[in-house]
PDB file of C-alpha atoms in Angstrom:
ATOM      1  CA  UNK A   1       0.000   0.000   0.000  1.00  0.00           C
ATOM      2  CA  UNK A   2       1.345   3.710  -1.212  1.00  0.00           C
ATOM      3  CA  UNK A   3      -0.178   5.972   1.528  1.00  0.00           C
ATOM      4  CA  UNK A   4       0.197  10.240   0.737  1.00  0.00           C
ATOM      5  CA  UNK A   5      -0.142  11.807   3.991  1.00  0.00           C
ATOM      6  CA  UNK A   6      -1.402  15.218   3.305  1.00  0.00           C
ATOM      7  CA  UNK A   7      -1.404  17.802   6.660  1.00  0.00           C
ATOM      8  CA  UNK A   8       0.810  20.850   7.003  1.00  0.00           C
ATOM      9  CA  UNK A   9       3.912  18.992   8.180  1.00  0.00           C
ATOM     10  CA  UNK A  10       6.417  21.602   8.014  1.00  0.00           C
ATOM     11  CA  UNK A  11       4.150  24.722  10.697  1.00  0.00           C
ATOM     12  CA  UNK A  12       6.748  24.731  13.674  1.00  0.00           C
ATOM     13  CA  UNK A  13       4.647  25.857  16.338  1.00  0.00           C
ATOM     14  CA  UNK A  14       1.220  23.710  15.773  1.00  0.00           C
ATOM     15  CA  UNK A  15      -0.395  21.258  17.580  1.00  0.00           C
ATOM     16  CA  UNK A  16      -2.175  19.837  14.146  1.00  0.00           C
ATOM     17  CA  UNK A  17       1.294  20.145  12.266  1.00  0.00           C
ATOM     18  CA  UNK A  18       2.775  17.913  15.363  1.00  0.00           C
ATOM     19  CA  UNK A  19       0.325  15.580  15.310  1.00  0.00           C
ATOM     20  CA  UNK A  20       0.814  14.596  11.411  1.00  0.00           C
ATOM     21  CA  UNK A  21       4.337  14.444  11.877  1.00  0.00           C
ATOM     22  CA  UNK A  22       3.870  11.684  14.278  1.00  0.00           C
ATOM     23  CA  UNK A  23       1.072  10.084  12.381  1.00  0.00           C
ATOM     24  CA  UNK A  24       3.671  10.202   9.868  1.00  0.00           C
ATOM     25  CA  UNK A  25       6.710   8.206  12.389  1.00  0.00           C
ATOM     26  CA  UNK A  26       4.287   5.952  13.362  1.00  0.00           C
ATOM     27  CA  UNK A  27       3.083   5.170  10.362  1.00  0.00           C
ATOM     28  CA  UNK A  28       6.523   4.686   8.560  1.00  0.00           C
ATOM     29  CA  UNK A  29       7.698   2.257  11.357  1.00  0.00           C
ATOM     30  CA  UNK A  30       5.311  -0.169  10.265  1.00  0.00           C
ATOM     31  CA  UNK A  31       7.420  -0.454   7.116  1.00  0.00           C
ATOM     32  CA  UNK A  32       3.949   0.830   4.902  1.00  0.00           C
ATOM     33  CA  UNK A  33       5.438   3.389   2.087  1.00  0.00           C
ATOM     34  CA  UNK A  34       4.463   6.819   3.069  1.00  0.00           C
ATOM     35  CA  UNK A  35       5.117  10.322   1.494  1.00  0.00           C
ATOM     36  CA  UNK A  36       3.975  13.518   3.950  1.00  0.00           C
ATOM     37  CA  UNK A  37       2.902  16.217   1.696  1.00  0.00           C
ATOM     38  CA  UNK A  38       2.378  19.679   3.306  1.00  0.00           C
ATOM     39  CA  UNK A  39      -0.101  21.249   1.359  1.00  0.00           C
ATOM     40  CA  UNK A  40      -1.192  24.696   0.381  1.00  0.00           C
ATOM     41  CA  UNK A  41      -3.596  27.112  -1.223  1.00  0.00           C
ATOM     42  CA  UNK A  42      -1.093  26.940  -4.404  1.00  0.00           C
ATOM     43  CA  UNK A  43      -0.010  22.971  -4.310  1.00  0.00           C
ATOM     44  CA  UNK A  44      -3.044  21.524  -2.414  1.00  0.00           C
ATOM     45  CA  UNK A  45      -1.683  17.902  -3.769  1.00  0.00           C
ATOM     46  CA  UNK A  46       1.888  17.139  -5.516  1.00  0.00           C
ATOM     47  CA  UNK A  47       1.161  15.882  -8.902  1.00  0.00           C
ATOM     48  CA  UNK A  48       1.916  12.315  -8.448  1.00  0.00           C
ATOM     49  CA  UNK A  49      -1.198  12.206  -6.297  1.00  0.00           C
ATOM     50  CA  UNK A  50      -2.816   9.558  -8.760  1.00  0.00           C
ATOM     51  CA  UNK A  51      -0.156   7.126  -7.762  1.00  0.00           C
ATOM     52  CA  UNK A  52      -1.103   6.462  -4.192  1.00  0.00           C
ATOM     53  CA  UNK A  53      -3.546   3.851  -3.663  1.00  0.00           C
ATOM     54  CA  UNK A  54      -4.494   5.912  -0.370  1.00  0.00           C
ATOM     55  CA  UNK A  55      -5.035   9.661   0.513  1.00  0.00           C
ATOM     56  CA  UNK A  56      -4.871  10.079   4.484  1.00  0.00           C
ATOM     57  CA  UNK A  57      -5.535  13.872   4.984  1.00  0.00           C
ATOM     58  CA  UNK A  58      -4.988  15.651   8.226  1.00  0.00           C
ATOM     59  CA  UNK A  59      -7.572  18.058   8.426  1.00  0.00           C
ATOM     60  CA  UNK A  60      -8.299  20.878  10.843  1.00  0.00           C
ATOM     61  CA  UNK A  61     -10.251  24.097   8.870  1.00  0.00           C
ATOM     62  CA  UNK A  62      -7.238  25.961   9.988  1.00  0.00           C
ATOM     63  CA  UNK A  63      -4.488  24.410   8.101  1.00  0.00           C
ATOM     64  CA  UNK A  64      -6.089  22.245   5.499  1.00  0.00           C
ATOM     65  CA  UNK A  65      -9.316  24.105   4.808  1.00  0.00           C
ATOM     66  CA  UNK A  66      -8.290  24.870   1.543  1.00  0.00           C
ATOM     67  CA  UNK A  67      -8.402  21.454   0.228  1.00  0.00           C
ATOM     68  CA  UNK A  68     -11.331  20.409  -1.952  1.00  0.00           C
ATOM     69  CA  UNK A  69     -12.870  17.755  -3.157  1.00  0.00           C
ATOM     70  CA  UNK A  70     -12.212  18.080  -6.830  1.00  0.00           C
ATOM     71  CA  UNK A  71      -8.340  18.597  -5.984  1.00  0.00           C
ATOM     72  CA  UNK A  72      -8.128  14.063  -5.307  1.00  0.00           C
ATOM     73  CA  UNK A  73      -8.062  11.940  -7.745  1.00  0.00           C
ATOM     74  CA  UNK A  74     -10.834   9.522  -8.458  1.00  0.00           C
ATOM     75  CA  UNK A  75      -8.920   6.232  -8.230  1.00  0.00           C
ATOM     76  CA  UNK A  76      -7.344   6.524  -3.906  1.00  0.00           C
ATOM     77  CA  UNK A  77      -9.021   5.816  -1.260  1.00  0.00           C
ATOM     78  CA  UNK A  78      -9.497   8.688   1.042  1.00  0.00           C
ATOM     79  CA  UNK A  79      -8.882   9.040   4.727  1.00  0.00           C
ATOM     80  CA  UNK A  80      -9.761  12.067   6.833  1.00  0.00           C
ATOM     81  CA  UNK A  81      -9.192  12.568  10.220  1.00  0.00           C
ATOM     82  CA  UNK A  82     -11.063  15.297  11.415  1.00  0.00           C
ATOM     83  CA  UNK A  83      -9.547  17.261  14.778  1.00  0.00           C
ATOM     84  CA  UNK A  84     -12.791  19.595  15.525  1.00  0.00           C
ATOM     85  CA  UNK A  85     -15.594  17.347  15.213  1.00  0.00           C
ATOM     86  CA  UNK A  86     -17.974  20.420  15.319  1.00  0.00           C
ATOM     87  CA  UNK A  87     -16.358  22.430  12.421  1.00  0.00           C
ATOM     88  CA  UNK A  88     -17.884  21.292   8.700  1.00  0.00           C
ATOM     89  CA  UNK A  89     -15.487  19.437   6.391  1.00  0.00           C
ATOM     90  CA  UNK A  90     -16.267  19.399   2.833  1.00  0.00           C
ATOM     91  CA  UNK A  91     -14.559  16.437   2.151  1.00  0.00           C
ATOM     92  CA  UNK A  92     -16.536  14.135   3.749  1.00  0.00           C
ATOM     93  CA  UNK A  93     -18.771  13.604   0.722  1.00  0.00           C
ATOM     94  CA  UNK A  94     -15.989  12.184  -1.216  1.00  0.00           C
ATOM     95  CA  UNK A  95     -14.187  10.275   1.924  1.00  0.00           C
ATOM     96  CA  UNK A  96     -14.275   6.087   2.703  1.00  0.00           C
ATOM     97  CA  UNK A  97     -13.155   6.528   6.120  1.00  0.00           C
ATOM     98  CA  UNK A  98     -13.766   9.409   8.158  1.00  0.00           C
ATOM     99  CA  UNK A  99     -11.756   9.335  11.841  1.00  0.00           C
ATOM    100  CA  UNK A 100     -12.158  11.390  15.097  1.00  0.00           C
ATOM    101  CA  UNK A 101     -11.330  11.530  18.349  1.00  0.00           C
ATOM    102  CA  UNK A 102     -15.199  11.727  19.697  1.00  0.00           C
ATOM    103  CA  UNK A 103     -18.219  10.780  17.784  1.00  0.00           C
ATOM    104  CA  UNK A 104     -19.116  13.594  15.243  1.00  0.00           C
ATOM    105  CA  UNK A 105     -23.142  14.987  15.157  1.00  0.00           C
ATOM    106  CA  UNK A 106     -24.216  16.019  11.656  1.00  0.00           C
ATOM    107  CA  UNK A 107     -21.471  14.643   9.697  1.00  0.00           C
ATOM    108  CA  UNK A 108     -23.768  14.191   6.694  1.00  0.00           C
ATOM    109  CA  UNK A 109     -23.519  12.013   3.750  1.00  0.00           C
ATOM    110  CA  UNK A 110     -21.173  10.073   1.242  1.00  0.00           C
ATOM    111  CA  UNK A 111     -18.667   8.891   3.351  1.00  0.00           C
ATOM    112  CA  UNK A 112     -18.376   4.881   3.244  1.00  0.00           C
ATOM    113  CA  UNK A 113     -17.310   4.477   7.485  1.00  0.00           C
ATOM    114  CA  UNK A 114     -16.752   6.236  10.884  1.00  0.00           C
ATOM    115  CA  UNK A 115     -13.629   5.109  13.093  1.00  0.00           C
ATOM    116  CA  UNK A 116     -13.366   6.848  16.705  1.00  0.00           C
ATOM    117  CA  UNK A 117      -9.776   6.714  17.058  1.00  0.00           C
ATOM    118  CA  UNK A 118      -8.513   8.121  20.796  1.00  0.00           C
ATOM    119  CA  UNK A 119      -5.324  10.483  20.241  1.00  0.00           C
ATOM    120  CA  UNK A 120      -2.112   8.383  21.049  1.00  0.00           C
ATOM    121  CA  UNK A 121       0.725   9.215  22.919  1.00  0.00           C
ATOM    122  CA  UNK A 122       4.519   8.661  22.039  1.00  0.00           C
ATOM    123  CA  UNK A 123       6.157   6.077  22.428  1.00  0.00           C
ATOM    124  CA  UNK A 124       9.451   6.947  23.504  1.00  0.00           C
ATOM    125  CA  UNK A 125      10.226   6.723  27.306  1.00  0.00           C
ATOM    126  CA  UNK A 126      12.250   9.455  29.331  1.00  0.00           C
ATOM    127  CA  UNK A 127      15.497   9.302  31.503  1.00  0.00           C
ATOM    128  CA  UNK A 128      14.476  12.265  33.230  1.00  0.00           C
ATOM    129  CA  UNK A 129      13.215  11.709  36.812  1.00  0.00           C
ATOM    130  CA  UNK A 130      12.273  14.501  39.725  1.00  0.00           C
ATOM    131  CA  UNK A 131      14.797  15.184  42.001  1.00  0.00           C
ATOM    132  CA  UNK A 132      12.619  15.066  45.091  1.00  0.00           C
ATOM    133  CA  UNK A 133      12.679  18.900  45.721  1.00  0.00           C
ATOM    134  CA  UNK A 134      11.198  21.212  44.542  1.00  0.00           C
ATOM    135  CA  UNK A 135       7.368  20.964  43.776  1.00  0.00           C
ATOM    136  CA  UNK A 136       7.438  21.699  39.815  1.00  0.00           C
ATOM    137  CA  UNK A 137       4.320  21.525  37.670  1.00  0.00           C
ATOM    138  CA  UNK A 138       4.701  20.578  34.514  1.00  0.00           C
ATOM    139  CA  UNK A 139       2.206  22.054  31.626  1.00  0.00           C
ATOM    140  CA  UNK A 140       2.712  21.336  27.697  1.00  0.00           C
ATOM    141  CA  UNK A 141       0.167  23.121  25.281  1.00  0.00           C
ATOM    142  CA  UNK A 142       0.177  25.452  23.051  1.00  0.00           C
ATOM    143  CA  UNK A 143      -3.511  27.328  23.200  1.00  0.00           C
ATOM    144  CA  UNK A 144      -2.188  27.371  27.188  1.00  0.00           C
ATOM    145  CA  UNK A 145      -5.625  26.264  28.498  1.00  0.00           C
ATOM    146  CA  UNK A 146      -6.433  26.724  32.098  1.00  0.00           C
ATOM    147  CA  UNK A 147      -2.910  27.900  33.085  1.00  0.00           C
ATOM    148  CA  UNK A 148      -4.467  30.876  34.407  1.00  0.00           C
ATOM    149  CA  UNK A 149      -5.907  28.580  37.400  1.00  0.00           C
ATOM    150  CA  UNK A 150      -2.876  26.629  38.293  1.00  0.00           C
ATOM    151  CA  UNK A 151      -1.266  30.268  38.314  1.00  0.00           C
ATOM    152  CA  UNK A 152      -3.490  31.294  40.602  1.00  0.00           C
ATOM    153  CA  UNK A 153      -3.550  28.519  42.889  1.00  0.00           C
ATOM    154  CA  UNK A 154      -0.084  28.789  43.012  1.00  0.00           C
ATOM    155  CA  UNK A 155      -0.243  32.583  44.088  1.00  0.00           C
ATOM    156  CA  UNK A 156      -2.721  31.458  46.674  1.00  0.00           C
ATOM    157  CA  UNK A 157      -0.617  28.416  48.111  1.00  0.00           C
ATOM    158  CA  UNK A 158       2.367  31.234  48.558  1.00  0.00           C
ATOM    159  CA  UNK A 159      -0.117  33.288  50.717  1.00  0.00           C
ATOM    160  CA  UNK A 160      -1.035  30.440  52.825  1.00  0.00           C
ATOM    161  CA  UNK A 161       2.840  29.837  53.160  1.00  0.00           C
ATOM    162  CA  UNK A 162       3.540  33.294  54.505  1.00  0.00           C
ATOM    163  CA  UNK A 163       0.369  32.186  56.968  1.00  0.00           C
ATOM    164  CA  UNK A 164       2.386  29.528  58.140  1.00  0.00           C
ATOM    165  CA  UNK A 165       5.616  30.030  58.064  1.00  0.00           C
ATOM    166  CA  UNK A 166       6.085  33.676  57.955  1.00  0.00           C
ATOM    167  CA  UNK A 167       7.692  35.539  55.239  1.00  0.00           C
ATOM    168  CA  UNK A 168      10.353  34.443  53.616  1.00  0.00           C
ATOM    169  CA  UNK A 169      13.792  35.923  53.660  1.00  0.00           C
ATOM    170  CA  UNK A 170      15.790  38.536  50.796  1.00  0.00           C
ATOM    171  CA  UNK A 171      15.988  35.960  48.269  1.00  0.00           C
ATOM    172  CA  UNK A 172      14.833  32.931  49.917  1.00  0.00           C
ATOM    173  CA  UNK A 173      12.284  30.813  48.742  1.00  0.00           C
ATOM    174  CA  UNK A 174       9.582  28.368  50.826  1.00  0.00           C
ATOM    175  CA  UNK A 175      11.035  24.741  49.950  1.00  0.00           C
ATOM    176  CA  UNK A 176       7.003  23.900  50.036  1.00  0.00           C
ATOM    177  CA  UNK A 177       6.301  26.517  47.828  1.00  0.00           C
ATOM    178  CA  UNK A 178       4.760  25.311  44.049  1.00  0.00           C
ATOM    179  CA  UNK A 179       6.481  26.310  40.500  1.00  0.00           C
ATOM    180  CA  UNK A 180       4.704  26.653  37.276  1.00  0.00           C
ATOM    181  CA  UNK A 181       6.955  24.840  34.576  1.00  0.00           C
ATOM    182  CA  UNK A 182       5.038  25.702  31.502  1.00  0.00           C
ATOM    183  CA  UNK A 183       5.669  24.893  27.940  1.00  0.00           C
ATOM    184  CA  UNK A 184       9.304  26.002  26.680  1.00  0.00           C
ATOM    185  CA  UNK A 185      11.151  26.866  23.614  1.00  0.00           C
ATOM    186  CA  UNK A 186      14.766  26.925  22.560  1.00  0.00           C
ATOM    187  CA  UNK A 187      16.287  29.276  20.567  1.00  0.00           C
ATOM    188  CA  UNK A 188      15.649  27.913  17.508  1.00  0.00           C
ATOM    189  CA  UNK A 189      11.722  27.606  17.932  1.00  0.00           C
ATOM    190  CA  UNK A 190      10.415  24.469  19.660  1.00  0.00           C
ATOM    191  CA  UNK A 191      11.857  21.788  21.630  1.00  0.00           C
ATOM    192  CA  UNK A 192      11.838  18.453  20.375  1.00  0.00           C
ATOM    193  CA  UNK A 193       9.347  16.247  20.873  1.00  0.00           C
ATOM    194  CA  UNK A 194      12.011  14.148  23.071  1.00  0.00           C
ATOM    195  CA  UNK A 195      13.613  17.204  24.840  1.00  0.00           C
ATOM    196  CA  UNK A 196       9.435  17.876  26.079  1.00  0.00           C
ATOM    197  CA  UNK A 197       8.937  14.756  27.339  1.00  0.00           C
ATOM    198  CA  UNK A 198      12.457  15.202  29.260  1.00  0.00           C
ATOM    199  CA  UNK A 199      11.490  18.113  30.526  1.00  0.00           C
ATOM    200  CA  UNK A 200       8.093  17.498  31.803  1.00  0.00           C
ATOM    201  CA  UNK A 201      10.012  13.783  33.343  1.00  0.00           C
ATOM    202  CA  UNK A 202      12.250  16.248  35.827  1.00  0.00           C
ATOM    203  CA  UNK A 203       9.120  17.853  37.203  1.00  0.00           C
ATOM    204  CA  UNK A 204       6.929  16.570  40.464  1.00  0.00           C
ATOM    205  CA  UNK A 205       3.830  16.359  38.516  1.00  0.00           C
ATOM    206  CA  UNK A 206       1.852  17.061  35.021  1.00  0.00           C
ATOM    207  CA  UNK A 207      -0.883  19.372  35.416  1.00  0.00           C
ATOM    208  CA  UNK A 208      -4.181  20.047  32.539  1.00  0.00           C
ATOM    209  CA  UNK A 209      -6.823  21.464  33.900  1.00  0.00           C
ATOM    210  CA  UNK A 210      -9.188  22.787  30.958  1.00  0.00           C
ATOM    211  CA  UNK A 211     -11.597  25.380  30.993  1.00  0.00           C
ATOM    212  CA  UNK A 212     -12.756  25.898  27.408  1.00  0.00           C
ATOM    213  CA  UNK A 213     -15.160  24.155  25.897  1.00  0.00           C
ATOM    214  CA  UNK A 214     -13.980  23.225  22.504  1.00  0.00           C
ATOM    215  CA  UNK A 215     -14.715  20.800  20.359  1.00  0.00           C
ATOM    216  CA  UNK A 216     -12.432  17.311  19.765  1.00  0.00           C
ATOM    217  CA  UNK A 217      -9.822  15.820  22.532  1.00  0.00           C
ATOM    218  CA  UNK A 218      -6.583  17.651  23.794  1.00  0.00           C
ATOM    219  CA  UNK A 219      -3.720  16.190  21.882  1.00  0.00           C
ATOM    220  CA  UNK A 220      -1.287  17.939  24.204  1.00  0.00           C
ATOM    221  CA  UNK A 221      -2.357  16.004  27.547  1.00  0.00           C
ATOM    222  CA  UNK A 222      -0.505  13.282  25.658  1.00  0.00           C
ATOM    223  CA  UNK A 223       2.332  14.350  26.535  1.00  0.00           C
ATOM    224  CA  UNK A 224       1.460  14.150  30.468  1.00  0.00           C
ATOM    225  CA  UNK A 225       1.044  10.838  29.625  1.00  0.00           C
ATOM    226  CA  UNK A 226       4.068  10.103  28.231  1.00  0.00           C
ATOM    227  CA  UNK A 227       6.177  11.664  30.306  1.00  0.00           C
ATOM    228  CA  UNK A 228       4.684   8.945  33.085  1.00  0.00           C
ATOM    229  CA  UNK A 229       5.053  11.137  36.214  1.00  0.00           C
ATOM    230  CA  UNK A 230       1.827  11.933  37.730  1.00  0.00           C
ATOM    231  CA  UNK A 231      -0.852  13.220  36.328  1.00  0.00           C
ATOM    232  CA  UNK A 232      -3.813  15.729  37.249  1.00  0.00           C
ATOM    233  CA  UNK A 233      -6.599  16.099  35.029  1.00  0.00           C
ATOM    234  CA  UNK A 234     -10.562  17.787  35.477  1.00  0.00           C
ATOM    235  CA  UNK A 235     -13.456  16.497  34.333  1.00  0.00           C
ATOM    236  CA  UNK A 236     -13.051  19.189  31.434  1.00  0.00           C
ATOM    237  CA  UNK A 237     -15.119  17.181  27.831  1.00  0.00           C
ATOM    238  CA  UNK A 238     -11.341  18.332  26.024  1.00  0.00           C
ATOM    239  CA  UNK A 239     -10.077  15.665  28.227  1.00  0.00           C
ATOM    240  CA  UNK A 240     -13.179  13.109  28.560  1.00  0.00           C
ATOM    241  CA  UNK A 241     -10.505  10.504  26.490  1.00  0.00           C
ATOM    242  CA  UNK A 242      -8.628  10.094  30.233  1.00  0.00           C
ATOM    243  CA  UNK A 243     -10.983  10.830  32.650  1.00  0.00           C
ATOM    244  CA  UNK A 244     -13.520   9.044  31.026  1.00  0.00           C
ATOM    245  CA  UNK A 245     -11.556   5.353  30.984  1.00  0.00           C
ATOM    246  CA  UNK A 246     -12.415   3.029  32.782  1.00  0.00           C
ATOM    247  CA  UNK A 247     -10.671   2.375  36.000  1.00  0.00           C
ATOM    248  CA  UNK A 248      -8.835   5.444  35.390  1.00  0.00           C
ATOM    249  CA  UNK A 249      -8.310   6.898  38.779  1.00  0.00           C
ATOM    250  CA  UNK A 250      -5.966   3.669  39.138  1.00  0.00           C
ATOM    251  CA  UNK A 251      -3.155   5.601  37.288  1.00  0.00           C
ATOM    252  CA  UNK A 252      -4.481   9.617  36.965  1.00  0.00           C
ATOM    253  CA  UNK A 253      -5.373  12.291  39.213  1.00  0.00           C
ATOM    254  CA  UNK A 254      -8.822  13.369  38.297  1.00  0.00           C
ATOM    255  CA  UNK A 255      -9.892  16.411  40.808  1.00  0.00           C
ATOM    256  CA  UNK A 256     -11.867  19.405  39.782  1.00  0.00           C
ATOM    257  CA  UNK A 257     -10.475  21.759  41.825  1.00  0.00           C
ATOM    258  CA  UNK A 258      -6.901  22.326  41.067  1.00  0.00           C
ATOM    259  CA  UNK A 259      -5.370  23.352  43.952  1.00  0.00           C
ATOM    260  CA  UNK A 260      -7.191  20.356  46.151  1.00  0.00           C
ATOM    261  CA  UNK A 261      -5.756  18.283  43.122  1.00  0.00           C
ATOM    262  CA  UNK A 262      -2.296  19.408  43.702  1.00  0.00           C
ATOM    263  CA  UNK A 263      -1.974  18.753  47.106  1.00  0.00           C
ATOM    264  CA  UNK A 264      -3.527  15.259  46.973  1.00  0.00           C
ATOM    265  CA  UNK A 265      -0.650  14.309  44.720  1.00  0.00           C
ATOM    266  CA  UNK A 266       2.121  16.478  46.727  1.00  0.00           C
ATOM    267  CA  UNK A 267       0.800  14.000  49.922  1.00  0.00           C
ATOM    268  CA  UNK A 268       1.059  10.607  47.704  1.00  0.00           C
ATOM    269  CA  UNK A 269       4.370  11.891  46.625  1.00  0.00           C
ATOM    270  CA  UNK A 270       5.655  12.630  50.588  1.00  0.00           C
ATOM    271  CA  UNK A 271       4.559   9.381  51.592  1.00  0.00           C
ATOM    272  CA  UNK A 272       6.157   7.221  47.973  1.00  0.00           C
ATOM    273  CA  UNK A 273       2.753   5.902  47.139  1.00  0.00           C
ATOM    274  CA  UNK A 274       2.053   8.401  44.148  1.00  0.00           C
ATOM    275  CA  UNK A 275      -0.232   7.176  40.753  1.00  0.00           C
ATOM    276  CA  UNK A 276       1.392   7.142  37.594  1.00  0.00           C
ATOM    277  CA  UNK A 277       0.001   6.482  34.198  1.00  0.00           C
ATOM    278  CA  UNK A 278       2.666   3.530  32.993  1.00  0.00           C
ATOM    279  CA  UNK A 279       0.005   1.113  31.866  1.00  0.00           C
ATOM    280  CA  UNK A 280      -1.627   4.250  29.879  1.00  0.00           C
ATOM    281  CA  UNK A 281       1.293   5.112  28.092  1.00  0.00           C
ATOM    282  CA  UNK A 282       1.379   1.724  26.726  1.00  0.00           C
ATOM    283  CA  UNK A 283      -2.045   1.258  26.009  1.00  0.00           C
ATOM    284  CA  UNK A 284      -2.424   4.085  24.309  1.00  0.00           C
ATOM    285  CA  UNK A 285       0.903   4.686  22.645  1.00  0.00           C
ATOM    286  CA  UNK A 286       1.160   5.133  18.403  1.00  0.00           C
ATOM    287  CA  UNK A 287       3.049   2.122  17.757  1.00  0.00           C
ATOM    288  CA  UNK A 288      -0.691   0.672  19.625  1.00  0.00           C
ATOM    289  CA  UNK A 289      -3.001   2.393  17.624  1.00  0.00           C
ATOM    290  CA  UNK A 290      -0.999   2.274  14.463  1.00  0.00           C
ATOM    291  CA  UNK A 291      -1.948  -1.138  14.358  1.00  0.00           C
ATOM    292  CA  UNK A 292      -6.109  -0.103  14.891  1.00  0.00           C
ATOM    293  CA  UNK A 293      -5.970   2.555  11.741  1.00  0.00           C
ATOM    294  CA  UNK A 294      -3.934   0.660   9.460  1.00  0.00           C
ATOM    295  CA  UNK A 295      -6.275  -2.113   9.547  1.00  0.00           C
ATOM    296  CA  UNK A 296      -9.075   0.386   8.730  1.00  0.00           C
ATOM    297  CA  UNK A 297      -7.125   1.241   5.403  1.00  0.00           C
ATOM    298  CA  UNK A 298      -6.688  -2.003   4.798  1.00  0.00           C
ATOM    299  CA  UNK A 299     -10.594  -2.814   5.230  1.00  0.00           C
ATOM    300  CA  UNK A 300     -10.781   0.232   2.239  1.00  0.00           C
ATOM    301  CA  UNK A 301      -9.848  -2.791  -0.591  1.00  0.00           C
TER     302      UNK A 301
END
C-alpha cells in the first residue's frame, strides 16, 4: 500500500502540524510506504497524487481548509481525520473513512465508514526523573488552556505559606512553595518532541486542567502521559478521552479543583505511594493504535 499523507507537516509551532508528523513516524515504522505532503492554497496535492492507492488527509479548517474535493483523484481511497468534530469538512462527501477523536453529530452524507480513534501518545520513554525537591508543575500546550488557574492557585498556596511560616527571607524561597513549569522553547523555535517529554520527566507532577469548551480531545495532555510522572486532570469534555476510561483513577489524578488536586498528589508523593500512568502510556501509545488505523485502510480494498 502507497499511503500520501497530506497535513501541514512543516508549521513549527502547531499542535495539528505535530500531530501529522507523528502520524507520519508511526506510520513509517510499520514499514507501509508513506510520502507527507504539506499542502497549500497553491499545491493543495503534488502531482503524483494519482499514484497512491491511499489519501490520508490531516484536516483541521485551519491548516487544510483549503483542500477540496475536486483537488483528489478519483482512483485513492481517502482518509480524513477530522480534529474539531464540530467544524464542517467538505470532504466528507468524497471520503471512505472518516476518523475522530469523539463521535461527530451532523457529519452528513457520502462517506463509506466512521472510526473513533482516541489520540495516542509517544512512544518513547524518558530518563528524566524529579529530584525530590522542589514541587514543579509541569504544563505542555500550546492554546495554554487553564494555566491561568494553576497560576493562581499557586499565588494562593504562597499566601497560605507566609500564613504559616512567615515571610520568607531577601531571596529565599519556601522549599514547600509550588512552580509553574510551563511549555518552553529553545532558541531555535520548539523543543523536540524528546527534549518535552524530558522536561516534563524532571518535574513533580503534570498538570491540565481545561476550561474551554472546545470541540475534539486535547492532543497535548498526551504528553502528560508520556512523560509517566503523575498526572492531574478535570473532568473538562477536552479531556473526557482520560478521565472518562475506565478504572482510570488507578493511574491519573482526576480532581476538579486544582489546587485540592495538587496537594492530593504532593501527599502521595511525601509518603512514595504516588499514581502514575505507565500502563496508559502503553495502552495508548502510536506504535498501539498504528496497528487499529492501518487495519481500517486495509478494510478500504
Amino acid at each position: 500500500m502507497k499511503i500520501l499523507l497530506v497535513s501541514n507537516h512543516a508549521t513549527e509551532r502547531c499542535g495539528v502540524a505535530a500531530y501529522g508528523r507523528h502520524l507520519f513516524n508511526a506510520v513509517q515504522d510499520t514499514g507501509i510506504h508513506v510520502a507527507p505532503w504539506h499542502s497549500t492554497p497553491e499545491t493543495p496535492l503534488p502531482d503524483e497524487a494519482a499514484e497512491f492507492e491511499l489519501i490520508h488527509v490531516n484536516w483541521h479548517a485551519a491548516t487544510v481548509g483549503h483542500l477540496k474535493v475536486g483537488d483528489f483523484p478519483a482512483e485513492s481511497k481517502l482518509s480524513v481525520f477530522i480534529h474539531e468534530p464540530a467544524s464542517v469538512c467538505n470532504l466528507v462527501e468524497k471520503a471512505d473513512l472518516v476518523i475522530s477523536t469523539e463521535p461527530i453529530a451532523n457529519l452528513g452524507q457520502g462517506f463509506q465508514r466512521f472510526g473513533l480513534f482516541p489520540n495516542p501518545c509517544l512512544d518513547y520513554t524518558p530518563r528524566s526523573e524529579w529530584d525530590g525537591l522542589e514541587v514543579t508543575l509541569g504544563f505542555s500546550g500550546i492554546r495554554r488552556d487553564g494555566l491561568d488557574r494553576i497560576e493562581g492557585a499557586i499565588e494562593r498556596q504562597k499566601l497560605e505559606l507566609v500564613d504559616q511560616d512567615g515571610p520568607p527571607g531577601l531571596d529565599e524561597v519556601n522549599p514547600h512553595a509550588w512552580r509553574l513549569c510551563a511549555s518552553a522553547k529553545d532558541p531555535d523555535g520548539w523543543l523536540s518532541d524528546e527534549a518535552e517529554l524530558e522536561r516534563l520527566a524532571a518535574c513533580a507532577m503534570s498538570v491540565f486542567h481545561y476550561h474551554s469548551g472546545n470541540s475534539g480531545q486535547s492532543y497535548a495532555v498526551m504528553t502528560g502521559v508520556a512523560a509517566r510522572r503523575p498526572l492531574l486532570v478535570n473532568r473538562n469534555r477536552m479531556l473526557e478521552h482520560i478521565w472518562g476510561e475506565p478504572g482510570i483513577e488507578e493511574e491519573v489524578y482526576v480532581v476538579d479543583d486544582v489546587a485540592e488536586g495538587i496537594h492530593q498528589v504532593v501527599k502521595d508523593l511525601r509518603e512514595g505511594r504516588e499514581k502514575r500512568p505507565f500502563e496508559l502510556a502503553k495502552r495508548r501509545s502510536w506504535s498501539v493504535a498504528i496497528e487499529k488505523l492501518v487495519g481500517w485502510w486495509g478494510e478500504l480494498y
